[in-house]
Every structure is written in structure tokens, then in C-alpha cells.
PDB file of C-alpha atoms in Angstrom:
ATOM      1  CA  MET A  57      28.769  11.767  24.715  1.00  0.00           C
ATOM      2  CA  GLY A  58      30.405  10.184  21.737  1.00  0.00           C
ATOM      3  CA  GLY A  59      30.411   7.263  19.382  1.00  0.00           C
ATOM      4  CA  THR A  60      31.485   4.854  22.087  1.00  0.00           C
ATOM      5  CA  GLU A  61      28.245   5.393  24.010  1.00  0.00           C
ATOM      6  CA  VAL A  62      26.152   4.976  20.858  1.00  0.00           C
ATOM      7  CA  TYR A  63      28.054   1.811  19.980  1.00  0.00           C
ATOM      8  CA  LYS A  64      27.511   0.409  23.480  1.00  0.00           C
ATOM      9  CA  ALA A  65      23.827   1.278  23.271  1.00  0.00           C
ATOM     10  CA  LEU A  66      23.492  -0.539  19.956  1.00  0.00           C
ATOM     11  CA  THR A  67      25.312  -3.662  21.061  1.00  0.00           C
ATOM     12  CA  SER A  68      24.104  -4.054  24.640  1.00  0.00           C
ATOM     13  CA  SER A  69      20.974  -5.785  25.834  1.00  0.00           C
ATOM     14  CA  GLY A  70      19.593  -2.473  27.134  1.00  0.00           C
ATOM     15  CA  ARG A  71      20.239  -0.684  23.864  1.00  0.00           C
ATOM     16  CA  PHE A  72      16.776   0.786  23.447  1.00  0.00           C
ATOM     17  CA  GLU A  73      16.733   2.578  26.776  1.00  0.00           C
ATOM     18  CA  GLN A  74      20.271   3.853  26.223  1.00  0.00           C
ATOM     19  CA  ILE A  75      19.439   5.223  22.790  1.00  0.00           C
ATOM     20  CA  GLN A  76      16.405   7.012  24.187  1.00  0.00           C
ATOM     21  CA  ALA A  77      18.571   8.406  26.996  1.00  0.00           C
ATOM     22  CA  ILE A  78      21.073   9.743  24.459  1.00  0.00           C
ATOM     23  CA  LEU A  79      18.314  11.400  22.446  1.00  0.00           C
ATOM     24  CA  ARG A  80      16.663  12.776  25.602  1.00  0.00           C
ATOM     25  CA  ASP A  81      19.966  14.168  26.906  1.00  0.00           C
ATOM     26  CA  LYS A  82      20.581  15.879  23.569  1.00  0.00           C
ATOM     27  CA  GLY A  83      17.124  17.448  23.783  1.00  0.00           C
ATOM     28  CA  MET A  84      15.811  15.527  20.773  1.00  0.00           C
ATOM     29  CA  ILE A  85      13.010  13.646  22.586  1.00  0.00           C
ATOM     30  CA  PRO A  86      11.041  15.313  25.396  1.00  0.00           C
ATOM     31  CA  GLU A  87      10.424  13.163  28.483  1.00  0.00           C
ATOM     32  CA  GLU A  88       6.692  12.837  27.763  1.00  0.00           C
ATOM     33  CA  ARG A  89       7.369  11.478  24.246  1.00  0.00           C
ATOM     34  CA  LEU A  90       9.634   8.621  25.331  1.00  0.00           C
ATOM     35  CA  ILE A  91       8.523   5.194  24.200  1.00  0.00           C
ATOM     36  CA  ARG A  92       7.924   2.974  27.221  1.00  0.00           C
ATOM     37  CA  SER A  93       7.992  -0.445  25.562  1.00  0.00           C
ATOM     38  CA  PHE A  94      10.617  -1.959  23.311  1.00  0.00           C
ATOM     39  CA  PRO A  95       9.914  -0.876  19.717  1.00  0.00           C
ATOM     40  CA  ASP A  96       9.523  -3.083  16.696  1.00  0.00           C
ATOM     41  CA  ASN A  97      12.475  -3.464  14.340  1.00  0.00           C
ATOM     42  CA  ARG A  98      11.477  -0.591  12.056  1.00  0.00           C
ATOM     43  CA  MET A  99      11.069   1.867  14.922  1.00  0.00           C
ATOM     44  CA  PHE A 100      14.364   0.731  16.406  1.00  0.00           C
ATOM     45  CA  TRP A 101      16.293   1.396  13.187  1.00  0.00           C
ATOM     46  CA  GLY A 102      14.586   4.776  12.901  1.00  0.00           C
ATOM     47  CA  LEU A 103      15.772   5.661  16.405  1.00  0.00           C
ATOM     48  CA  VAL A 104      19.275   4.445  15.593  1.00  0.00           C
ATOM     49  CA  ALA A 105      19.401   6.586  12.449  1.00  0.00           C
ATOM     50  CA  THR A 106      18.151   9.596  14.402  1.00  0.00           C
ATOM     51  CA  THR A 107      20.708   9.030  17.148  1.00  0.00           C
ATOM     52  CA  TYR A 108      23.559   8.927  14.657  1.00  0.00           C
ATOM     53  CA  CYS A 109      22.271  12.111  13.004  1.00  0.00           C
ATOM     54  CA  VAL A 110      22.251  13.868  16.383  1.00  0.00           C
ATOM     55  CA  GLU A 111      25.777  12.638  17.099  1.00  0.00           C
ATOM     56  CA  ALA A 112      26.890  13.806  13.635  1.00  0.00           C
ATOM     57  CA  MET A 113      25.538  17.296  14.305  1.00  0.00           C
ATOM     58  CA  ALA A 114      27.200  17.401  17.714  1.00  0.00           C
ATOM     59  CA  ALA A 115      30.550  16.290  16.272  1.00  0.00           C
ATOM     60  CA  TYR A 116      30.293  18.817  13.438  1.00  0.00           C
ATOM     61  CA  ASN A 117      29.469  21.626  15.870  1.00  0.00           C
ATOM     62  CA  ALA A 118      32.511  20.583  17.941  1.00  0.00           C
ATOM     63  CA  GLY A 119      34.708  20.907  14.835  1.00  0.00           C
ATOM     64  CA  GLN A 120      35.280  17.158  14.442  1.00  0.00           C
ATOM     65  CA  VAL A 121      34.401  16.842  10.761  1.00  0.00           C
ATOM     66  CA  THR A 122      35.827  13.337  10.249  1.00  0.00           C
ATOM     67  CA  GLU A 123      33.901  11.974  13.220  1.00  0.00           C
ATOM     68  CA  ALA A 124      30.763  13.761  11.991  1.00  0.00           C
ATOM     69  CA  TRP A 125      31.058  12.039   8.607  1.00  0.00           C
ATOM     70  CA  THR A 126      31.495   8.695  10.343  1.00  0.00           C
ATOM     71  CA  TYR A 127      28.198   9.270  12.145  1.00  0.00           C
ATOM     72  CA  VAL A 128      26.534  10.292   8.888  1.00  0.00           C
ATOM     73  CA  VAL A 129      27.663   7.022   7.293  1.00  0.00           C
ATOM     74  CA  ASP A 130      26.337   5.071  10.277  1.00  0.00           C
ATOM     75  CA  ALA A 131      23.036   6.967  10.097  1.00  0.00           C
ATOM     76  CA  ARG A 132      22.813   6.102   6.419  1.00  0.00           C
ATOM     77  CA  PHE A 133      23.375   2.417   7.222  1.00  0.00           C
ATOM     78  CA  ALA A 134      20.582   2.468   9.830  1.00  0.00           C
ATOM     79  CA  ALA A 135      18.261   4.312   7.452  1.00  0.00           C
ATOM     80  CA  ASP A 136      19.002   1.735   4.740  1.00  0.00           C
ATOM     81  CA  ALA A 137      18.132  -1.045   7.192  1.00  0.00           C
ATOM     82  CA  LEU A 138      14.843   0.703   7.937  1.00  0.00           C
ATOM     83  CA  ILE A 139      14.039   1.250   4.259  1.00  0.00           C
ATOM     84  CA  SER A 140      14.948  -2.296   3.258  1.00  0.00           C
ATOM     85  CA  GLN A 141      12.585  -3.686   5.905  1.00  0.00           C
ATOM     86  CA  ARG A 142       9.768  -1.454   4.694  1.00  0.00           C
ATOM     87  CA  THR A 143      10.525  -2.423   1.104  1.00  0.00           C
ATOM     88  CA  ASP A 144      10.564  -6.129   1.970  1.00  0.00           C
ATOM     89  CA  ILE A 145       7.198  -5.864   3.715  1.00  0.00           C
ATOM     90  CA  LEU A 146       5.761  -3.922   0.794  1.00  0.00           C
ATOM     91  CA  MET A 147       7.104  -6.424  -1.738  1.00  0.00           C
ATOM     92  CA  VAL A 148       5.547  -9.347   0.149  1.00  0.00           C
ATOM     93  CA  LYS A 149       2.190  -7.543   0.260  1.00  0.00           C
ATOM     94  CA  GLN A 150       2.379  -6.740  -3.455  1.00  0.00           C
ATOM     95  CA  ASP A 151       3.319 -10.319  -4.279  1.00  0.00           C
ATOM     96  CA  ARG A 152       0.408 -11.683  -2.255  1.00  0.00           C
ATOM     97  CA  THR A 153      -2.000  -9.187  -3.774  1.00  0.00           C
ATOM     98  CA  GLY A 154      -0.734  -9.863  -7.284  1.00  0.00           C
ATOM     99  CA  SER A 155      -0.939 -13.627  -6.953  1.00  0.00           C
ATOM    100  CA  ALA A 156      -4.429 -13.372  -5.439  1.00  0.00           C
ATOM    101  CA  LYS A 157      -5.577 -11.220  -8.349  1.00  0.00           C
ATOM    102  CA  LYS A 158      -4.118 -13.724 -10.802  1.00  0.00           C
ATOM    103  CA  ARG A 159      -5.905 -16.608  -9.080  1.00  0.00           C
ATOM    104  CA  VAL A 160      -9.204 -14.733  -9.129  1.00  0.00           C
ATOM    105  CA  ALA A 161      -8.736 -13.828 -12.797  1.00  0.00           C
ATOM    106  CA  ALA A 162      -7.975 -17.465 -13.662  1.00  0.00           C
ATOM    107  CA  LYS A 163     -11.049 -18.632 -11.753  1.00  0.00           C
ATOM    108  CA  LEU A 164     -13.265 -16.066 -13.453  1.00  0.00           C
ATOM    109  CA  ALA A 165     -11.834 -16.899 -16.880  1.00  0.00           C
ATOM    110  CA  LYS A 166     -13.124 -20.458 -16.468  1.00  0.00           C
ATOM    111  CA  ASP A 167     -16.553 -19.336 -15.249  1.00  0.00           C
ATOM    112  CA  PRO A 168     -19.200 -19.515 -18.024  1.00  0.00           C
ATOM    113  CA  VAL A 169     -21.328 -16.899 -16.237  1.00  0.00           C
ATOM    114  CA  GLN A 170     -18.449 -14.410 -16.423  1.00  0.00           C
ATOM    115  CA  ALA A 171     -17.980 -15.137 -20.123  1.00  0.00           C
ATOM    116  CA  ALA A 172     -21.707 -14.575 -20.663  1.00  0.00           C
ATOM    117  CA  LYS A 173     -21.529 -11.375 -18.605  1.00  0.00           C
ATOM    118  CA  ALA A 174     -18.743 -10.099 -20.865  1.00  0.00           C
ATOM    119  CA  MET A 175     -20.882 -10.840 -23.926  1.00  0.00           C
ATOM    120  CA  ALA A 176     -23.881  -9.167 -22.253  1.00  0.00           C
ATOM    121  CA  TYR A 177     -21.727  -6.108 -21.621  1.00  0.00           C
ATOM    122  CA  LYS A 178     -20.859  -5.935 -25.316  1.00  0.00           C
ATOM    123  CA  LEU A 179     -24.564  -6.180 -26.140  1.00  0.00           C
ATOM    124  CA  TRP A 180     -25.280  -3.464 -23.564  1.00  0.00           C
ATOM    125  CA  GLN A 181     -22.674  -1.206 -25.216  1.00  0.00           C
ATOM    126  CA  GLU A 182     -24.374  -1.746 -28.584  1.00  0.00           C
ATOM    127  CA  ARG A 183     -27.755  -1.027 -26.973  1.00  0.00           C
ATOM    128  CA  HIS A 184     -26.338   2.077 -25.313  1.00  0.00           C
ATOM    129  CA  ALA A 185     -25.022   3.239 -28.698  1.00  0.00           C
ATOM    130  CA  GLY A 186     -28.548   2.857 -30.152  1.00  0.00           C
ATOM    131  CA  LYS A 187     -27.961  -0.253 -32.283  1.00  0.00           C
ATOM    132  CA  HIS A 188     -30.806  -2.237 -30.650  1.00  0.00           C
ATOM    133  CA  PRO A 189     -33.957  -0.065 -30.559  1.00  0.00           C
ATOM    134  CA  LYS A 190     -36.146  -2.984 -29.421  1.00  0.00           C
ATOM    135  CA  LEU A 191     -34.215  -3.267 -26.149  1.00  0.00           C
ATOM    136  CA  ARG A 192     -35.489  -0.051 -24.544  1.00  0.00           C
ATOM    137  CA  THR A 193     -35.728  -1.129 -20.916  1.00  0.00           C
ATOM    138  CA  ASN A 194     -33.362  -3.038 -18.671  1.00  0.00           C
ATOM    139  CA  GLU A 195     -35.989  -5.778 -18.330  1.00  0.00           C
ATOM    140  CA  GLN A 196     -36.172  -6.250 -22.110  1.00  0.00           C
ATOM    141  CA  PHE A 197     -32.396  -6.332 -22.214  1.00  0.00           C
ATOM    142  CA  ALA A 198     -32.284  -8.924 -19.414  1.00  0.00           C
ATOM    143  CA  MET A 199     -34.794 -11.162 -21.205  1.00  0.00           C
ATOM    144  CA  GLU A 200     -32.732 -10.953 -24.409  1.00  0.00           C
ATOM    145  CA  CYS A 201     -29.549 -11.851 -22.507  1.00  0.00           C
ATOM    146  CA  MET A 202     -31.195 -14.864 -20.876  1.00  0.00           C
ATOM    147  CA  HIS A 203     -32.454 -15.941 -24.314  1.00  0.00           C
ATOM    148  CA  ARG A 204     -28.987 -15.603 -25.931  1.00  0.00           C
ATOM    149  CA  TRP A 205     -26.975 -17.035 -23.029  1.00  0.00           C
ATOM    150  CA  PRO A 206     -28.911 -19.686 -21.097  1.00  0.00           C
ATOM    151  CA  VAL A 207     -26.254 -19.745 -18.353  1.00  0.00           C
ATOM    152  CA  LEU A 208     -27.658 -16.355 -17.272  1.00  0.00           C
ATOM    153  CA  THR A 209     -30.764 -17.204 -15.270  1.00  0.00           C
ATOM    154  CA  SER A 210     -31.635 -14.102 -13.236  1.00  0.00           C
ATOM    155  CA  ALA A 211     -33.187 -11.041 -14.833  1.00  0.00           C
ATOM    156  CA  LYS A 212     -32.753  -9.184 -11.540  1.00  0.00           C
ATOM    157  CA  VAL A 213     -28.974  -9.735 -11.595  1.00  0.00           C
ATOM    158  CA  ILE A 214     -28.743  -8.626 -15.229  1.00  0.00           C
ATOM    159  CA  CYS A 215     -30.779  -5.494 -14.438  1.00  0.00           C
ATOM    160  CA  GLY A 216     -28.300  -4.792 -11.630  1.00  0.00           C
ATOM    161  CA  TRP A 217     -25.447  -5.055 -14.111  1.00  0.00           C
ATOM    162  CA  CYS A 218     -27.262  -2.592 -16.371  1.00  0.00           C
ATOM    163  CA  THR A 219     -27.585  -0.159 -13.484  1.00  0.00           C
ATOM    164  CA  GLU A 220     -23.836  -0.439 -12.751  1.00  0.00           C
ATOM    165  CA  TRP A 221     -22.937  -0.027 -16.411  1.00  0.00           C
ATOM    166  CA  ASN A 222     -25.244   3.006 -16.751  1.00  0.00           C
ATOM    167  CA  LYS A 223     -23.580   4.646 -13.741  1.00  0.00           C
ATOM    168  CA  GLU A 224     -20.121   3.980 -15.186  1.00  0.00           C
ATOM    169  CA  ALA A 225     -21.208   5.404 -18.550  1.00  0.00           C
ATOM    170  CA  LYS A 226     -22.535   8.562 -16.884  1.00  0.00           C
ATOM    171  CA  LYS A 227     -19.279   9.025 -14.955  1.00  0.00           C
ATOM    172  CA  SER A 228     -17.167   8.692 -18.091  1.00  0.00           C
ATOM    173  CA  GLN A 229     -19.241  11.201 -20.096  1.00  0.00           C
ATOM    174  CA  PRO A 230     -17.833  14.723 -20.116  1.00  0.00           C
ATOM    175  CA  ALA A 231     -19.903  17.303 -18.242  1.00  0.00           C
ATOM    176  CA  SER A 232     -22.018  19.411 -20.533  1.00  0.00           C
TER     177      SER A 232
END
């Protein structure tokens, strides 16, 4: 079994089955682990890279160093094809995620409730630091926020923010 068979397997219409047969015959894939359906592109290039690695080892063991290096180069090409596909998919996901985050940030930047929430958080930090002794409870704090920023209309929501902020503050404090 040599490079000609691998080349035929890669270029023929039945390439997947032939590649699996090569790997099975070399003892690299047990019969029960064979993939029955045609793989996706990434799996295919992984199988191709593996096949070339097996052929490189066989050529090296047969004393054909030049042929072994040829297989190594081919395996590297197949591995690069696999990696570039994974990288492309990852880049598209990151681009979509990044643009979605930017759109959400732009939407929130225009929202007056979010601006008021940011100001309420600053007031909460001052309260937490002890600068506002009259605001002892979350309810008192919520009433003060609704008085300062009329766009905030729900004391229950503001109390929920206080609960979240208190939990975050407790997490960030060093253990005593």
C-alpha cells in the first residue's frame, strides 16, 4: 500500500471508504469504530491527515525516508486544511458575538434607564462605603433612587439590583 492508493482514495468519488479501508488494513481503526456515513469536511481532513501519517510511518519503517517525508508534508497540508476550517468557523462565531455585543452596548447606551441604573450603582457604592447613613435599607435606597431619577419607577427592581450588587461585593471581599 503506497502513495498511489492514498492519492486515488483522495481523488475518487469513493474516497472516504477507501481511506477508512487503508486505515483499517494498517490496524489504525478497528472494524467497530469505522464511520458508516460520509463525514463532514473537518472529519474528512482529519482522516486524510491520519492516513498520511500512517503511510509516513510505514515508509519510514521500510527505509524509504524520502517517501516518508513526502507523506509528512501531505499530512501537514491536510492538518492545515483542518485547522483553517476550524479557525474560520471560530472567527465567524467571534465576529457574530462581538458585533452582537456592540449592538447591545449601543442600545443600552441610549437607554435612559441604564444610565440611571449606572448612577444608582454609584450611589449604592457610596452607601456601601458608609457615606449615606440615612439609606440603611434597600427600600430606603430604592425610594431615594426613584426620587433622584424619575425614569426609575419600580422599587422592587431597584431592590433586586441592590441584592445583586451586595452579592457581587461579598464575592469580591477577601475571606477573613
